[in-house]
Amino acid sequence: MKKHNFNPGPAILPASVLQEASQAVIDYQGKGLSILEISHRGSEFTAIIEEAVTLTKELLGLNDDYHVLFTTGGASTQFYMMAMNLLNAGELASYTDTGTWANKAIKEAKPFGEIKVVASSKDKNYNYIPKDWAPAAGSRFMHLTSNNTIFGTQIQEWPDLNIPIVCDMSSDIFSRPIPADKFGLIYAGAQKNLGPSGVTMVIIRKDMVRTDLTHYLPTMIDYKTYIAENSLYNTPPVFPIYVSMLTLRWVKSNDGLKGMQAINEKKANLLYNEIDSNPVFKGTVATEDRSLMNVCFVCEDATLEAEFEADAKKAGCVNFKGHRSVGGFRASLYNAMPLESVQVLVDTMHDFTKRKG
């Protein structure tokens, strides 16, 4: 039976990418070597990472004012690495607290500057995106989390600010077009829409690179190291970068970010329409802030949830149980999730309701 994998991460990858990557593990481009064995200093990998950078800039609409870097440690490392690179002691940065990961980013940044939380949705268990806030005066940047994987909220309109936006886009990068000129720095763990776990993308505008820091930065935590060495100061995660490059090719071949947005909206609308019209289920998020990537919902009668989950598993739907802080269910609809898989889940919901009714 086909599995319909709604895992929030690591997420599914396009079938064509998996096919090409699996062949490269055995023999990369007929060279008699696995992609896992080639030198990160050799021409083969140089071409891979340069293509990944070029595709990233093309897809996101970035000009030459931006560097594209590949690091490790996930977004969790960027929570402090970004703050260490952008703030001197005593300098101010503004944050919004819209979920678990935003809260962790705030905690990790506090040792390196003055962090001001200007808005929070914690009062309602993060089920909405705060509105009508402004950065604190004197802030060097405004930190946002674009999509909240656990709670199922997503920023739908980017604010107009007079300071750069720094954004954790781990769970929705490359899922829709963005106004690139508003961002001073974007970081994202690859394992949702870009590639396998093990590599992290950092996009930094050149004027955000500090040359006047008053504290010591270890070599591997300094963005300037990655900029100077094209992310090749030490051995990078070669295979995850290669798979990410293949995924970026796939995105481009599917009408780029406009194409991704169109299919992602179609998938999400299909599932949200079922949730809204089905008396057995209800959503957990303010309608205007619903995520296209992570659809969170519960049963009106919580005692039915185990039975519905069993039915869904019989239909091949797996890994969609909600986070413990929310409960219920969470269907992650990242770029590579086929519309057909969402339809299977919707059909299962519909059939479950008919049977129970």
CSV table of C-alpha atoms in Angstrom, one decimal:
chain,number,residue,atom,x,y,z
A,1,MET,CA,0.0,0.0,0.0
A,2,LYS,CA,1.2,3.5,-0.8
A,3,LYS,CA,2.1,5.6,2.2
A,4,HIS,CA,0.9,9.2,2.4
A,5,ASN,CA,3.5,10.7,4.6
A,6,PHE,CA,2.3,13.9,6.4
A,7,ASN,CA,5.4,14.0,8.6
A,8,PRO,CA,6.3,17.6,9.8
A,9,GLY,CA,10.0,16.9,9.3
A,10,PRO,CA,12.0,15.4,7.9
A,11,ALA,CA,9.5,15.7,5.1
A,12,ILE,CA,9.0,13.9,1.9
A,13,LEU,CA,11.1,14.8,-1.2
A,14,PRO,CA,10.0,14.8,-4.8
A,15,ALA,CA,10.1,11.3,-6.3
A,16,SER,CA,12.2,12.3,-9.2
A,17,VAL,CA,14.8,13.8,-6.8
A,18,LEU,CA,14.9,10.6,-4.7
A,19,GLN,CA,15.4,8.6,-7.9
A,20,GLU,CA,18.3,10.8,-9.2
A,21,ALA,CA,19.9,11.0,-5.7
A,22,SER,CA,19.7,7.3,-5.2
A,23,GLN,CA,21.5,6.6,-8.4
A,24,ALA,CA,24.2,9.2,-7.5
A,25,VAL,CA,24.8,7.3,-4.3
A,26,ILE,CA,25.9,4.4,-6.4
A,27,ASP,CA,27.6,6.2,-9.3
A,28,TYR,CA,27.6,9.9,-9.7
A,29,GLN,CA,27.3,10.9,-13.4
A,30,GLY,CA,29.0,7.7,-14.6
A,31,LYS,CA,32.3,8.6,-12.9
A,32,GLY,CA,32.6,5.4,-11.0
A,33,LEU,CA,32.4,7.2,-7.7
A,34,SER,CA,29.5,7.7,-5.3
A,35,ILE,CA,28.3,11.3,-4.6
A,36,LEU,CA,29.3,10.4,-1.0
A,37,GLU,CA,32.9,9.9,-2.1
A,38,ILE,CA,33.7,12.8,-4.3
A,39,SER,CA,36.0,15.6,-3.0
A,40,HIS,CA,34.3,18.7,-1.7
A,41,ARG,CA,37.2,20.6,-3.2
A,42,GLY,CA,36.8,19.0,-6.7
A,43,SER,CA,35.2,20.5,-9.7
A,44,GLU,CA,32.1,18.2,-9.5
A,45,PHE,CA,31.0,19.5,-6.1
A,46,THR,CA,32.0,23.1,-6.9
A,47,ALA,CA,29.5,22.9,-9.8
A,48,ILE,CA,26.9,21.5,-7.4
A,49,ILE,CA,27.1,24.2,-4.8
A,50,GLU,CA,27.4,27.0,-7.3
A,51,GLU,CA,24.3,25.8,-9.1
A,52,ALA,CA,22.5,25.6,-5.7
A,53,VAL,CA,23.4,29.2,-5.0
A,54,THR,CA,22.4,30.4,-8.5
A,55,LEU,CA,19.0,28.6,-8.3
A,56,THR,CA,18.3,30.0,-4.8
A,57,LYS,CA,18.9,33.5,-6.0
A,58,GLU,CA,16.9,33.0,-9.1
A,59,LEU,CA,13.9,31.4,-7.3
A,60,LEU,CA,13.8,33.9,-4.5
A,61,GLY,CA,14.5,37.0,-6.7
A,62,LEU,CA,17.7,37.9,-4.9
A,63,ASN,CA,20.2,40.2,-6.5
A,64,ASP,CA,24.0,40.3,-6.0
A,65,ASP,CA,23.5,42.1,-2.7
A,66,TYR,CA,22.9,38.7,-1.1
A,67,HIS,CA,25.2,35.8,-0.1
A,68,VAL,CA,23.8,32.2,0.0
A,69,LEU,CA,25.5,30.1,2.6
A,70,PHE,CA,25.3,26.4,3.6
A,71,THR,CA,25.9,25.6,7.3
A,72,THR,CA,25.1,22.8,9.7
A,73,GLY,CA,23.3,22.6,13.0
A,74,GLY,CA,19.8,23.5,11.8
A,75,ALA,CA,17.8,26.6,12.7
A,76,SER,CA,18.5,25.9,16.3
A,77,THR,CA,22.1,26.8,15.8
A,78,GLN,CA,21.1,29.9,13.8
A,79,PHE,CA,19.1,31.1,16.8
A,80,TYR,CA,22.4,32.0,18.5
A,81,MET,CA,24.8,32.2,15.6
A,82,MET,CA,22.7,34.8,13.9
A,83,ALA,CA,22.5,36.9,17.1
A,84,MET,CA,26.3,36.6,17.6
A,85,ASN,CA,26.9,37.8,14.1
A,86,LEU,CA,24.5,40.7,14.1
A,87,LEU,CA,24.6,42.2,17.6
A,88,ASN,CA,27.1,43.7,19.8
A,89,ALA,CA,26.5,43.6,23.6
A,90,GLY,CA,23.8,46.2,24.5
A,91,GLU,CA,22.4,46.5,21.0
A,92,LEU,CA,18.7,46.0,20.5
A,93,ALA,CA,16.7,43.6,18.4
A,94,SER,CA,12.9,43.1,18.3
A,95,TYR,CA,11.2,39.7,18.1
A,96,THR,CA,7.7,38.4,17.8
A,97,ASP,CA,6.8,35.3,19.9
A,98,THR,CA,4.5,33.2,17.7
A,99,GLY,CA,5.4,29.6,18.7
A,100,THR,CA,7.8,27.2,20.2
A,101,TRP,CA,10.6,27.9,17.7
A,102,ALA,CA,10.3,31.7,18.0
A,103,ASN,CA,10.4,31.3,21.8
A,104,LYS,CA,13.6,29.3,21.5
A,105,ALA,CA,15.1,31.9,19.2
A,106,ILE,CA,14.4,34.6,21.7
A,107,LYS,CA,16.0,32.6,24.5
A,108,GLU,CA,19.1,31.8,22.5
A,109,ALA,CA,19.6,35.4,21.4
A,110,LYS,CA,19.3,37.0,24.8
A,111,PRO,CA,23.0,36.5,25.9
A,112,PHE,CA,24.2,38.5,22.9
A,113,GLY,CA,22.1,41.7,22.9
A,114,GLU,CA,19.0,43.3,24.3
A,115,ILE,CA,16.0,41.4,23.0
A,116,LYS,CA,12.6,43.0,23.0
A,117,VAL,CA,9.5,40.9,22.4
A,118,VAL,CA,7.1,43.3,20.8
A,119,ALA,CA,4.2,40.9,20.2
A,120,SER,CA,3.2,37.4,21.3
A,121,SER,CA,0.3,35.0,20.7
A,122,LYS,CA,1.2,32.8,23.7
A,123,ASP,CA,-2.0,34.0,25.4
A,124,LYS,CA,-4.0,31.7,23.1
A,125,ASN,CA,-1.6,28.9,22.7
A,126,TYR,CA,-0.1,30.5,19.6
A,127,ASN,CA,-3.2,29.9,17.5
A,128,TYR,CA,-2.9,33.3,15.7
A,129,ILE,CA,-0.3,35.7,14.3
A,130,PRO,CA,-0.2,39.0,16.3
A,131,LYS,CA,-1.2,42.2,14.4
A,132,ASP,CA,-0.7,45.9,15.0
A,133,TRP,CA,2.8,45.8,16.5
A,134,ALA,CA,5.9,47.8,15.7
A,135,PRO,CA,9.7,47.2,16.3
A,136,ALA,CA,11.2,48.8,19.4
A,137,ALA,CA,12.9,52.1,18.6
A,138,GLY,CA,16.6,51.6,17.9
A,139,SER,CA,16.3,47.9,16.9
A,140,ARG,CA,18.9,46.7,14.5
A,141,PHE,CA,16.5,44.1,13.0
A,142,MET,CA,13.1,42.6,13.4
A,143,HIS,CA,13.0,38.8,13.9
A,144,LEU,CA,10.0,36.9,12.6
A,145,THR,CA,9.2,33.2,12.2
A,146,SER,CA,7.3,32.9,8.9
A,147,ASN,CA,5.5,29.6,9.6
A,148,ASN,CA,4.9,27.9,12.9
A,149,THR,CA,5.1,24.2,12.3
A,150,ILE,CA,3.7,23.0,15.6
A,151,PHE,CA,0.7,25.3,15.8
A,152,GLY,CA,-0.2,25.7,12.2
A,153,THR,CA,0.0,29.5,11.7
A,154,GLN,CA,1.8,31.4,9.0
A,155,ILE,CA,2.5,35.0,8.2
A,156,GLN,CA,0.3,36.0,5.2
A,157,GLU,CA,1.3,39.6,4.8
A,158,TRP,CA,4.9,40.9,5.4
A,159,PRO,CA,5.1,44.2,7.3
A,160,ASP,CA,6.5,47.3,5.9
A,161,LEU,CA,9.4,48.3,8.2
A,162,ASN,CA,12.3,50.7,8.2
A,163,ILE,CA,14.6,48.1,9.5
A,164,PRO,CA,15.7,44.7,8.0
A,165,ILE,CA,13.6,41.6,8.7
A,166,VAL,CA,15.5,38.5,9.9
A,167,CYS,CA,13.4,35.5,9.4
A,168,ASP,CA,13.3,31.8,10.3
A,169,MET,CA,11.8,30.3,7.2
A,170,SER,CA,12.6,26.7,8.0
A,171,SER,CA,9.2,25.3,7.2
A,172,ASP,CA,8.0,27.4,4.3
A,173,ILE,CA,11.0,28.5,2.3
A,174,PHE,CA,10.5,28.0,-1.4
A,175,SER,CA,6.8,27.4,-0.9
A,176,ARG,CA,5.7,30.8,-2.2
A,177,PRO,CA,7.1,34.1,-3.6
A,178,ILE,CA,8.5,36.6,-1.0
A,179,PRO,CA,9.3,40.3,-1.2
A,180,ALA,CA,13.1,39.7,-1.1
A,181,ASP,CA,14.0,43.3,-0.5
A,182,LYS,CA,12.4,43.3,2.9
A,183,PHE,CA,14.8,40.7,4.3
A,184,GLY,CA,18.3,41.3,5.7
A,185,LEU,CA,18.8,37.7,6.6
A,186,ILE,CA,16.8,34.4,6.1
A,187,TYR,CA,17.7,31.1,7.6
A,188,ALA,CA,16.1,27.7,7.2
A,189,GLY,CA,16.8,24.1,8.0
A,190,ALA,CA,16.5,22.1,4.8
A,191,GLN,CA,14.4,19.3,5.9
A,192,LYS,CA,10.9,20.6,5.1
A,193,ASN,CA,11.0,22.0,1.5
A,194,LEU,CA,14.6,22.0,0.4
A,195,GLY,CA,16.4,18.7,1.1
A,196,PRO,CA,17.3,16.2,3.8
A,197,SER,CA,18.3,17.1,7.3
A,198,GLY,CA,21.9,17.9,7.9
A,199,VAL,CA,22.2,21.2,6.0
A,200,THR,CA,21.0,24.7,6.8
A,201,MET,CA,20.6,27.6,4.4
A,202,VAL,CA,21.5,31.1,5.4
A,203,ILE,CA,20.8,34.1,3.1
A,204,ILE,CA,22.4,37.3,4.2
A,205,ARG,CA,22.4,40.7,2.6
A,206,LYS,CA,25.9,42.1,2.3
A,207,ASP,CA,25.2,45.2,4.4
A,208,MET,CA,24.2,42.9,7.3
A,209,VAL,CA,27.7,41.5,7.6
A,210,ARG,CA,29.3,43.1,10.6
A,211,THR,CA,33.0,44.1,10.6
A,212,ASP,CA,32.7,46.0,13.9
A,213,LEU,CA,31.9,43.3,16.4
A,214,THR,CA,33.4,43.8,19.8
A,215,HIS,CA,33.4,40.1,20.8
A,216,TYR,CA,35.3,37.1,19.4
A,217,LEU,CA,33.5,34.9,16.9
A,218,PRO,CA,34.8,31.3,16.6
A,219,THR,CA,35.8,30.6,13.1
A,220,MET,CA,32.9,28.2,12.4
A,221,ILE,CA,30.3,30.6,13.8
A,222,ASP,CA,31.4,33.6,11.8
A,223,TYR,CA,29.4,34.2,8.6
A,224,LYS,CA,32.4,35.8,7.1
A,225,THR,CA,34.1,32.4,7.1
A,226,TYR,CA,31.4,30.9,4.9
A,227,ILE,CA,31.3,34.0,2.7
A,228,ALA,CA,35.1,33.9,2.1
A,229,GLU,CA,35.2,30.2,1.5
A,230,ASN,CA,32.0,29.6,-0.5
A,231,SER,CA,30.8,27.5,2.4
A,232,LEU,CA,33.8,25.2,1.9
A,233,TYR,CA,36.0,26.2,4.8
A,234,ASN,CA,35.7,22.6,6.1
A,235,THR,CA,34.0,19.6,4.6
A,236,PRO,CA,30.3,20.6,4.2
A,237,PRO,CA,27.4,18.1,4.2
A,238,VAL,CA,28.0,17.2,0.5
A,239,PHE,CA,25.0,14.9,0.0
A,240,PRO,CA,22.4,17.1,1.6
A,241,ILE,CA,23.6,20.0,-0.5
A,242,TYR,CA,23.5,17.9,-3.6
A,243,VAL,CA,19.9,16.8,-2.9
A,244,SER,CA,18.9,20.4,-2.1
A,245,MET,CA,20.3,21.4,-5.5
A,246,LEU,CA,18.2,18.7,-7.2
A,247,THR,CA,15.1,19.9,-5.3
A,248,LEU,CA,15.7,23.5,-6.4
A,249,ARG,CA,15.9,22.3,-10.0
A,250,TRP,CA,12.6,20.5,-9.4
A,251,VAL,CA,11.0,23.7,-8.0
A,252,LYS,CA,12.2,25.7,-11.0
A,253,SER,CA,10.9,23.0,-13.4
A,254,ASN,CA,7.4,23.4,-11.8
A,255,ASP,CA,7.0,27.1,-12.5
A,256,GLY,CA,9.1,28.2,-9.6
A,257,LEU,CA,7.6,29.7,-6.5
A,258,LYS,CA,4.4,30.8,-8.2
A,259,GLY,CA,3.9,27.2,-9.2
A,260,MET,CA,4.6,26.0,-5.7
A,261,GLN,CA,2.2,28.5,-4.2
A,262,ALA,CA,-0.6,27.5,-6.6
A,263,ILE,CA,-0.4,23.8,-5.8
A,264,ASN,CA,0.2,24.5,-2.1
A,265,GLU,CA,-3.0,26.6,-1.9
A,266,LYS,CA,-4.9,24.0,-3.8
A,267,LYS,CA,-3.8,21.2,-1.3
A,268,ALA,CA,-4.5,23.3,1.8
A,269,ASN,CA,-7.8,24.6,0.6
A,270,LEU,CA,-8.9,21.0,-0.1
A,271,LEU,CA,-8.2,20.0,3.4
A,272,TYR,CA,-9.4,23.2,5.1
A,273,ASN,CA,-12.7,23.0,3.2
A,274,GLU,CA,-13.2,19.5,4.5
A,275,ILE,CA,-12.4,20.5,8.1
A,276,ASP,CA,-14.8,23.5,7.9
A,277,SER,CA,-17.7,21.5,6.4
A,278,ASN,CA,-17.3,18.3,8.3
A,279,PRO,CA,-19.2,18.3,11.7
A,280,VAL,CA,-16.7,15.8,13.2
A,281,PHE,CA,-13.6,18.0,12.8
A,282,LYS,CA,-12.6,21.6,13.6
A,283,GLY,CA,-9.5,23.7,13.0
A,284,THR,CA,-7.4,25.0,15.8
A,285,VAL,CA,-6.1,28.2,14.1
A,286,ALA,CA,-7.5,31.7,13.4
A,287,THR,CA,-8.8,31.4,9.8
A,288,GLU,CA,-6.8,34.4,8.4
A,289,ASP,CA,-3.5,32.9,9.8
A,290,ARG,CA,-3.9,29.3,8.6
A,291,SER,CA,-0.7,27.8,7.3
A,292,LEU,CA,-0.4,26.3,3.9
A,293,MET,CA,2.3,24.0,5.2
A,294,ASN,CA,0.9,22.6,8.5
A,295,VAL,CA,-2.8,22.0,8.8
A,296,CYS,CA,-3.8,21.5,12.5
A,297,PHE,CA,-7.2,20.2,13.4
A,298,VAL,CA,-9.0,18.1,16.1
A,299,CYS,CA,-12.1,16.0,16.5
A,300,GLU,CA,-15.1,17.9,18.1
A,301,ASP,CA,-15.4,14.8,20.2
A,302,ALA,CA,-11.8,14.0,21.3
A,303,THR,CA,-12.8,10.4,22.1
A,304,LEU,CA,-13.1,9.8,18.3
A,305,GLU,CA,-9.5,10.7,17.5
A,306,ALA,CA,-7.9,7.3,18.1
A,307,GLU,CA,-10.5,5.6,16.0
A,308,PHE,CA,-10.1,8.2,13.1
A,309,GLU,CA,-6.3,7.8,13.3
A,310,ALA,CA,-6.6,4.1,12.9
A,311,ASP,CA,-8.9,4.5,9.9
A,312,ALA,CA,-6.4,6.9,8.3
A,313,LYS,CA,-3.5,4.5,8.9
A,314,LYS,CA,-5.5,1.8,7.1
A,315,ALA,CA,-5.8,4.2,4.1
A,316,GLY,CA,-2.0,4.7,4.2
A,317,CYS,CA,-2.0,8.2,5.9
A,318,VAL,CA,0.9,8.2,8.4
A,319,ASN,CA,2.8,10.7,10.6
A,320,PHE,CA,0.0,13.2,11.0
A,321,LYS,CA,-0.6,13.1,14.8
A,322,GLY,CA,-0.6,16.6,16.3
A,323,HIS,CA,2.1,17.9,18.5
A,324,ARG,CA,1.5,17.2,22.2
A,325,SER,CA,1.1,20.9,22.9
A,326,VAL,CA,-1.9,21.1,20.5
A,327,GLY,CA,-3.3,17.6,20.3
A,328,GLY,CA,-5.4,16.2,17.5
A,329,PHE,CA,-3.8,16.1,14.1
A,330,ARG,CA,-1.3,17.9,12.0
A,331,ALA,CA,-1.1,17.3,8.2
A,332,SER,CA,2.1,18.7,6.8
A,333,LEU,CA,1.6,19.7,3.1
A,334,TYR,CA,5.1,20.7,2.0
A,335,ASN,CA,6.0,21.2,-1.6
A,336,ALA,CA,6.5,17.6,-2.5
A,337,MET,CA,3.3,16.4,-1.0
A,338,PRO,CA,1.0,15.3,-3.9
A,339,LEU,CA,-2.5,16.5,-4.2
A,340,GLU,CA,-3.6,12.9,-4.5
A,341,SER,CA,-2.3,12.2,-1.0
A,342,VAL,CA,-4.3,15.0,0.5
A,343,GLN,CA,-7.4,13.7,-1.3
A,344,VAL,CA,-6.9,10.3,0.3
A,345,LEU,CA,-6.9,12.0,3.8
A,346,VAL,CA,-10.0,14.1,2.9
A,347,ASP,CA,-11.8,11.0,1.6
A,348,THR,CA,-11.0,9.2,4.8
A,349,MET,CA,-12.4,12.0,6.9
A,350,HIS,CA,-15.5,12.1,4.8
A,351,ASP,CA,-16.0,8.3,5.0
A,352,PHE,CA,-15.3,8.3,8.8
A,353,THR,CA,-18.0,10.9,9.3
A,354,LYS,CA,-20.6,9.0,7.2
A,355,ARG,CA,-19.9,5.8,9.2
A,356,LYS,CA,-20.1,7.6,12.6
A,357,GLY,CA,-23.3,9.4,11.6
